[in-house]
mmCIF file of C-alpha atoms in Angstrom:
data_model
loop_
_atom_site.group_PDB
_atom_site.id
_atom_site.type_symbol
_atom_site.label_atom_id
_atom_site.label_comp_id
_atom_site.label_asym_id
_atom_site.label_seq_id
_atom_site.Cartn_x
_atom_site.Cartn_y
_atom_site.Cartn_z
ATOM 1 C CA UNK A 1 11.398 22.646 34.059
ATOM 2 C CA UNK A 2 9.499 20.784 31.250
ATOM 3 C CA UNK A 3 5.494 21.864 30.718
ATOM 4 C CA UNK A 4 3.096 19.301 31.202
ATOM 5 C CA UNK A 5 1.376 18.348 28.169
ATOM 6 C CA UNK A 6 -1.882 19.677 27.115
ATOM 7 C CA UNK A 7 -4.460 17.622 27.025
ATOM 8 C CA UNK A 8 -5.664 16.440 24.133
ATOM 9 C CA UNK A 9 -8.520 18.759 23.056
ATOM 10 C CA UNK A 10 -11.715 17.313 21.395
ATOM 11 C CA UNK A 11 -10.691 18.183 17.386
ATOM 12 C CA UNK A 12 -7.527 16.011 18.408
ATOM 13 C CA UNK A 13 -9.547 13.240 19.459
ATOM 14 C CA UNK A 14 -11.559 13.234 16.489
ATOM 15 C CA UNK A 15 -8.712 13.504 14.385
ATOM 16 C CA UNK A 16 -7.452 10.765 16.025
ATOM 17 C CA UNK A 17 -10.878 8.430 15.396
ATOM 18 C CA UNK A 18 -10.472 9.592 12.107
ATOM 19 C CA UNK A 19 -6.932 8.268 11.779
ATOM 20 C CA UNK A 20 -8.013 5.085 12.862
ATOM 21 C CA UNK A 21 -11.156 5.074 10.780
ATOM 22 C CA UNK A 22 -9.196 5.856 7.616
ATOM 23 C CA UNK A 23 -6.729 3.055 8.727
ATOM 24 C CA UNK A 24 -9.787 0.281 8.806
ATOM 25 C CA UNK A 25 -10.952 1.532 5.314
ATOM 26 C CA UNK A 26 -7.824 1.171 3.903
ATOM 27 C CA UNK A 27 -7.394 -2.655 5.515
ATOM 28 C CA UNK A 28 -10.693 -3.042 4.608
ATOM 29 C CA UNK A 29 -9.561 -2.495 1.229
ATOM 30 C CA UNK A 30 -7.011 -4.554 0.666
ATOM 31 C CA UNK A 31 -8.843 -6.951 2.299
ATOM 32 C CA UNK A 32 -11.563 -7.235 -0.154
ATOM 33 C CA UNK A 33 -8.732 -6.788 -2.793
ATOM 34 C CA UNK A 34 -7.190 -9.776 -2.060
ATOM 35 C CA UNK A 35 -10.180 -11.915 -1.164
ATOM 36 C CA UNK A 36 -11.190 -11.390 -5.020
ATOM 37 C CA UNK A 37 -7.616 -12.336 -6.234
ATOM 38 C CA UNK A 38 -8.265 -15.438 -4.327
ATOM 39 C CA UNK A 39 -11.933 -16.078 -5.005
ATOM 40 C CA UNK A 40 -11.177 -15.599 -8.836
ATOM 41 C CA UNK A 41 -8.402 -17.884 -8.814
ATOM 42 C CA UNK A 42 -5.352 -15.056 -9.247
ATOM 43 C CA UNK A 43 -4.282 -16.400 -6.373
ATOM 44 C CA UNK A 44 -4.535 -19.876 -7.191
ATOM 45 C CA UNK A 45 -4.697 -22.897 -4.582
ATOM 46 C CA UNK A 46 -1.446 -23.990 -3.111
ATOM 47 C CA UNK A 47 0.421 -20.663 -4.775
ATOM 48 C CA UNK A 48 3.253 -19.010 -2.584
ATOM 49 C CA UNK A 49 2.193 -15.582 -0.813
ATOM 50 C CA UNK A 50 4.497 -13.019 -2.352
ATOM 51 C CA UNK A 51 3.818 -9.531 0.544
ATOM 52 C CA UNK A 52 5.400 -7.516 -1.863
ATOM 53 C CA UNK A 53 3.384 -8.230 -5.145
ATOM 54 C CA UNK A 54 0.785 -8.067 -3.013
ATOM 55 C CA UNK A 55 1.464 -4.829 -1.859
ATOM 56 C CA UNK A 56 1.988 -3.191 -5.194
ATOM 57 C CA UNK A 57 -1.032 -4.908 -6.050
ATOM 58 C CA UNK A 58 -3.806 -3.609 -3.701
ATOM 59 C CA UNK A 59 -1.496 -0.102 -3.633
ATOM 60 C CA UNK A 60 -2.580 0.381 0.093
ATOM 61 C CA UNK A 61 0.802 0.270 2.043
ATOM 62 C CA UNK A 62 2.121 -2.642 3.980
ATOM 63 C CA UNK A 63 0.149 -2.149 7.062
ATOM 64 C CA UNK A 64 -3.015 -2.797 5.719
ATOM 65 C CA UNK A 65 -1.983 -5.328 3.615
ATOM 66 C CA UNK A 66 -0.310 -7.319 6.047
ATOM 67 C CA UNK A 67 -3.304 -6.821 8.127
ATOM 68 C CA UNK A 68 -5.789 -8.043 5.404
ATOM 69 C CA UNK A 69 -3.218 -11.343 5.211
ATOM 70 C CA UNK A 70 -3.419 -12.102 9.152
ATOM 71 C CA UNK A 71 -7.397 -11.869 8.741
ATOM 72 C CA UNK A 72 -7.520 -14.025 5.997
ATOM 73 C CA UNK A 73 -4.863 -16.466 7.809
ATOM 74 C CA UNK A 74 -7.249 -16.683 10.378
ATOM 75 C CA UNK A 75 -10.453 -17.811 8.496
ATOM 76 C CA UNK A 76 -8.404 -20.348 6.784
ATOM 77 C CA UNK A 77 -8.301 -19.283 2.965
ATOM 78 C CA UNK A 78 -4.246 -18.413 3.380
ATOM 79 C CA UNK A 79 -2.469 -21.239 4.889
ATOM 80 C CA UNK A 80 1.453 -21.074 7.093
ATOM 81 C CA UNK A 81 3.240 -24.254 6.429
ATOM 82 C CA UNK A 82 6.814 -24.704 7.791
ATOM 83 C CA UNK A 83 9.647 -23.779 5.773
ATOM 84 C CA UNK A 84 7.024 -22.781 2.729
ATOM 85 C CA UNK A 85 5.847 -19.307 4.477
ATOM 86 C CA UNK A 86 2.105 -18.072 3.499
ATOM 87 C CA UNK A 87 0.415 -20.185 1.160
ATOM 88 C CA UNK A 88 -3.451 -19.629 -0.602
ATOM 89 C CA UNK A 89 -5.489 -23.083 0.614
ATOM 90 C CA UNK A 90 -6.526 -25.359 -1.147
ATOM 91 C CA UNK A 91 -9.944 -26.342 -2.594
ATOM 92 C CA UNK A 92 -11.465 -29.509 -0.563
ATOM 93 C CA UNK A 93 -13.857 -30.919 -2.622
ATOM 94 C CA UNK A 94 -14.827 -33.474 0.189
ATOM 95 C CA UNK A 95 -15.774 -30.948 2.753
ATOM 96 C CA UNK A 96 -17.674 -28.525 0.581
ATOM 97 C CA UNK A 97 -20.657 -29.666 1.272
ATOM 98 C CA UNK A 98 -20.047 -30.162 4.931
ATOM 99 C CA UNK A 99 -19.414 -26.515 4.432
ATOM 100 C CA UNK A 100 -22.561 -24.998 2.632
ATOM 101 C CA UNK A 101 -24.442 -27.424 5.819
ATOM 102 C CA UNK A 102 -23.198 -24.258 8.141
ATOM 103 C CA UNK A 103 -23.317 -21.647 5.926
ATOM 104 C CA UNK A 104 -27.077 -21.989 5.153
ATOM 105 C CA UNK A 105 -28.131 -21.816 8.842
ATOM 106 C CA UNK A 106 -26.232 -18.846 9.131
ATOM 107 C CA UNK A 107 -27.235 -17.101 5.595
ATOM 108 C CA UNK A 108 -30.305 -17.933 7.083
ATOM 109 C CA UNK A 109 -29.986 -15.957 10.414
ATOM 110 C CA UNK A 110 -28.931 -13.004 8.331
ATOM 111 C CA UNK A 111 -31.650 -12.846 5.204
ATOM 112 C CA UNK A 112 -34.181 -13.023 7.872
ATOM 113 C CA UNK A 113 -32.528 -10.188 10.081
ATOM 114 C CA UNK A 114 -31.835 -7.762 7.028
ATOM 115 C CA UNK A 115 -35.607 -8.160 6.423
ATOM 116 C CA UNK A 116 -36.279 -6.596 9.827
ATOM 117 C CA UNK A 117 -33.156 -4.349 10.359
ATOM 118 C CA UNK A 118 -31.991 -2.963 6.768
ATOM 119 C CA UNK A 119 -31.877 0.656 6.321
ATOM 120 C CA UNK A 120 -34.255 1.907 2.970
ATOM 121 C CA UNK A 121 -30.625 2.611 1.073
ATOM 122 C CA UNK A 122 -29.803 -1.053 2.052
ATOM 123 C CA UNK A 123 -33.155 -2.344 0.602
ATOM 124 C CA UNK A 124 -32.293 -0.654 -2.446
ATOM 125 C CA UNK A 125 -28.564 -1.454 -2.836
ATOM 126 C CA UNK A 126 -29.470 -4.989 -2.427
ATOM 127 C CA UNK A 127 -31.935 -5.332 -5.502
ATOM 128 C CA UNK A 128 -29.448 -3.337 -7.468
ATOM 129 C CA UNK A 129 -26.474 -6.198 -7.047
ATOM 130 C CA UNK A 130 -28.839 -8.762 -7.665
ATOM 131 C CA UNK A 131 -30.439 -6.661 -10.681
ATOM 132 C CA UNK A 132 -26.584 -6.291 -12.231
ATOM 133 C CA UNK A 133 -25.976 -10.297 -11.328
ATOM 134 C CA UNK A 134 -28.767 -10.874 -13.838
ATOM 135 C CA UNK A 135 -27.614 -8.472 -16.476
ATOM 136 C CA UNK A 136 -24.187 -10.368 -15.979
ATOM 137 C CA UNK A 137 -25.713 -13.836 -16.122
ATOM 138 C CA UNK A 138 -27.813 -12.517 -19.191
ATOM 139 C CA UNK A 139 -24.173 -11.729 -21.118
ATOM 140 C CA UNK A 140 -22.226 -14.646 -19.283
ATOM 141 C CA UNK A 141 -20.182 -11.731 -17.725
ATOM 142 C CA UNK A 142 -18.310 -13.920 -15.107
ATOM 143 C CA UNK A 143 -16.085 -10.943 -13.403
ATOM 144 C CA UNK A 144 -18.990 -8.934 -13.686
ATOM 145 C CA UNK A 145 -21.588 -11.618 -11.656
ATOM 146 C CA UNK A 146 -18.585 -12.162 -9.379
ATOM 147 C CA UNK A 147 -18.346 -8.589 -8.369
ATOM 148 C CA UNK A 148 -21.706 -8.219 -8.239
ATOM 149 C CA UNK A 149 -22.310 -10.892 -5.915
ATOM 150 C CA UNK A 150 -19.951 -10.073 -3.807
ATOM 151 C CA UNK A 151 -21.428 -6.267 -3.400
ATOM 152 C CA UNK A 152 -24.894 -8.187 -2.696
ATOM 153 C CA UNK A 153 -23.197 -10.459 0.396
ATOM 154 C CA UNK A 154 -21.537 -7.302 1.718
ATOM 155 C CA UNK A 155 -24.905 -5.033 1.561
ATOM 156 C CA UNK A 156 -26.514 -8.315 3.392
ATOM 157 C CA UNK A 157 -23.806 -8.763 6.257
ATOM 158 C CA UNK A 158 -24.180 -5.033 6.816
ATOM 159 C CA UNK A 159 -27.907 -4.555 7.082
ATOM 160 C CA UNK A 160 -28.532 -7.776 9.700
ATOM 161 C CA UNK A 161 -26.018 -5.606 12.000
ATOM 162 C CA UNK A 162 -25.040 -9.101 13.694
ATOM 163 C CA UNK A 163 -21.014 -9.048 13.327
ATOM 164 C CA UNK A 164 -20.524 -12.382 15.092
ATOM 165 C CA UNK A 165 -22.539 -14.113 12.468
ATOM 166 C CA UNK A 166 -21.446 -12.020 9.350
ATOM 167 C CA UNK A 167 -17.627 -12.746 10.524
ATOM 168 C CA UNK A 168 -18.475 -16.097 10.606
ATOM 169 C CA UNK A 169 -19.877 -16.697 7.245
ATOM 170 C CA UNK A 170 -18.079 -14.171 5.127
ATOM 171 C CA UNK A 171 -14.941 -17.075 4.673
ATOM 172 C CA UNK A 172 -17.765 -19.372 4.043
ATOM 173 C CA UNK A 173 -19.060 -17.512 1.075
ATOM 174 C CA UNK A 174 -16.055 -16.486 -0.177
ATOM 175 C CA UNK A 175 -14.910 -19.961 -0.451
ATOM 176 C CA UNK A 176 -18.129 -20.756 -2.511
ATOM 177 C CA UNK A 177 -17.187 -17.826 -5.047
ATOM 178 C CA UNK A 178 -13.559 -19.389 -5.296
ATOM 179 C CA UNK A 179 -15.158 -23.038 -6.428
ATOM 180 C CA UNK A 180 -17.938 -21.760 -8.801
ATOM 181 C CA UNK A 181 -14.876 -19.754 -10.212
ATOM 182 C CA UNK A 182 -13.094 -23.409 -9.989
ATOM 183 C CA UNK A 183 -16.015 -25.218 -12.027
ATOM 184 C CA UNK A 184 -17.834 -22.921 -13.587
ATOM 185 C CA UNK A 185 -18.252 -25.011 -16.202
ATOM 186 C CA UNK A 186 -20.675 -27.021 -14.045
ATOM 187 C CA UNK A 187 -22.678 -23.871 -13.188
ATOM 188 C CA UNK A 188 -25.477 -21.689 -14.097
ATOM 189 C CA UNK A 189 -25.271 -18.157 -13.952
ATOM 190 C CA UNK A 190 -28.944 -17.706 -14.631
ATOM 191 C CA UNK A 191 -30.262 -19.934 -11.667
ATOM 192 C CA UNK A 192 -27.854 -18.697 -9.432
ATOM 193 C CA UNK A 193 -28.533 -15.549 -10.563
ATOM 194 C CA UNK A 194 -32.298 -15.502 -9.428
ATOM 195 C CA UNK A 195 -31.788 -17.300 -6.434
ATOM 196 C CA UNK A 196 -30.083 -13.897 -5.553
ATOM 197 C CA UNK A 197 -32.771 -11.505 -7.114
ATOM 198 C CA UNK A 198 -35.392 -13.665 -4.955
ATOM 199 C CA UNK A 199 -32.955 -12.590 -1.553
ATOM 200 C CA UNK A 200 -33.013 -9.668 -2.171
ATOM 201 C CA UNK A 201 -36.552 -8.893 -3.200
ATOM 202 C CA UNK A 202 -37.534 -10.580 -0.226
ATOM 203 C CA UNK A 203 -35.407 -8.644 2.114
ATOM 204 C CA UNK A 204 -36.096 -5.245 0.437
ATOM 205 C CA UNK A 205 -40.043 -6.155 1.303
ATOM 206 C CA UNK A 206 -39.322 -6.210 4.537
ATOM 207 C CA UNK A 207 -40.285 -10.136 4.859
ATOM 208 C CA UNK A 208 -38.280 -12.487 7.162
ATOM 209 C CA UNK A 209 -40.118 -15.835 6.276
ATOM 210 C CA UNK A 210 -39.713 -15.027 3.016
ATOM 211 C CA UNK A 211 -36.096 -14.289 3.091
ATOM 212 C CA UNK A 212 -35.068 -17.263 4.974
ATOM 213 C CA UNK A 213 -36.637 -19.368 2.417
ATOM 214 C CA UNK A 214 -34.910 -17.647 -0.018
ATOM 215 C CA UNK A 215 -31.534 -18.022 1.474
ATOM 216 C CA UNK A 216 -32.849 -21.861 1.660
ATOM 217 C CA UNK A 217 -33.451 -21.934 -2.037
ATOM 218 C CA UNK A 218 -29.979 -20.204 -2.762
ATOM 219 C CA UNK A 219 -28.253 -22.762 -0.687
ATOM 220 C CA UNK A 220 -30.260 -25.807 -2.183
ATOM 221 C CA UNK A 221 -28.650 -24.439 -5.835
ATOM 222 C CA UNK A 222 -25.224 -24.234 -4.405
ATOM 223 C CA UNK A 223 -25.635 -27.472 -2.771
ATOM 224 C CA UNK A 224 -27.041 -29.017 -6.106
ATOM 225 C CA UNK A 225 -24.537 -27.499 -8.357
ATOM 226 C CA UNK A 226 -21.454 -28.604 -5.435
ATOM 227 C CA UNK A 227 -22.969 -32.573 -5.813
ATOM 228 C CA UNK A 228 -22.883 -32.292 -9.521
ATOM 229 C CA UNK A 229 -19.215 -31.391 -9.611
ATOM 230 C CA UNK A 230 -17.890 -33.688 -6.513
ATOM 231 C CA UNK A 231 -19.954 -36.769 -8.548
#
């Protein structure tokens, strides 16, 4: 006669929440991994998705690889076209601006949130991404104010603790790193980077008004920058 199993015993169950925490860090990983390569134009517009380079690439497995690929599948910067498989989008210059039109109401939401809700460790993570976007602006360090930036939006998603409109924007902003990466040429570091510095100031004081008008002046630069390259 076969025992019954023993019930799981509470260090199972947390090593079981850990297993499942360590397996959302990881996707989150390769996630982020491959929303640079996109972003910075490794993975250029229209090229093939290659799940294999792309797992040696991030080095995180095929699980959380292929799970990083379905979530960027759904918010529309990988493409599946029939007969062609997984391909990166492409760059529409005639809805771009249509585009920073939603993202500003919700970069809005969330600057004014993070001024209520971020932690102190938040405040202070947030001036020092937009303190390193200046020092890469100041030696026209593109990688480096691309990184940066990044950390910044990630900080700010995190501290206004509202998923539904963090998940909503973060395809949104990562599209708007993949065209200044597209025409930089057209862009200003400098401006762009004190828009930023002026976020996050005004979030790490604590001051909704004053964030939401700085996300408002950081969208009027993208917006003015996106018309000078579409003209």
């Amino acid at each position: 006669m076969k025992s019954a199993s023993a019930p799981a015993t509470p260090l199972d169950q947390r090593r079981n929440l850990g297993d499942g925490a360590d397996k959302r860090r990881y996707a989150d990983q390769a996630y982020d991994k491959l929303e640079a390569m996109i972003s910075t134009l490794v993975l250029r517009p229209g090229a093939p998705i290659v799940e294999s380079e792309l797992i040696a690439h991030t080095g995180l497995g095929r699980t959380p690889t292929r799970e990083a690929l379905m979530r960027l599948v759904a918010s529309g910067l990988i493409v599946q076209q029939p007969r062609r498989g997984l391909l990166v989008s492409d760059i529409r210059l005639a809805e771009h601006l249509d585009l920073l039109e939603a993202r500003r109401v919700l970069e809005r939401l969330i600057a004014a949130t993070s001024a209520r809700r971020a932690t102190p460790q938040q405040r202070q993570d947030l001036l020092g991404s937009a303190e390193q976007m200046m020092a890469a602006a100041q030696a026209s360090d593109l990688p480096s104010y691309m990184a940066a930036d990044q950390a910044l939006d990630h900080v700010n998603h995190a501290a206004c603790r509202n998923i539904f409109a963090a998940a909503a924007v973060v395809p949104m902003a990562i599209q708007c790193r993949r065209f200044w990466y597209a025409y930089q040429h057209q862009g200003d570091m400098h401006e762009g980077a004190r828009c930023h510095l002026g976020l996050a100031q005004a979030i790490a004081a604590g001051e909704p008004t004053a964030a939401a008008a700085a996300s408002d002046a950081l969208l009027d630069y993208l917006r003015h920058y996106a018309q000078a390259v579409i003209a």
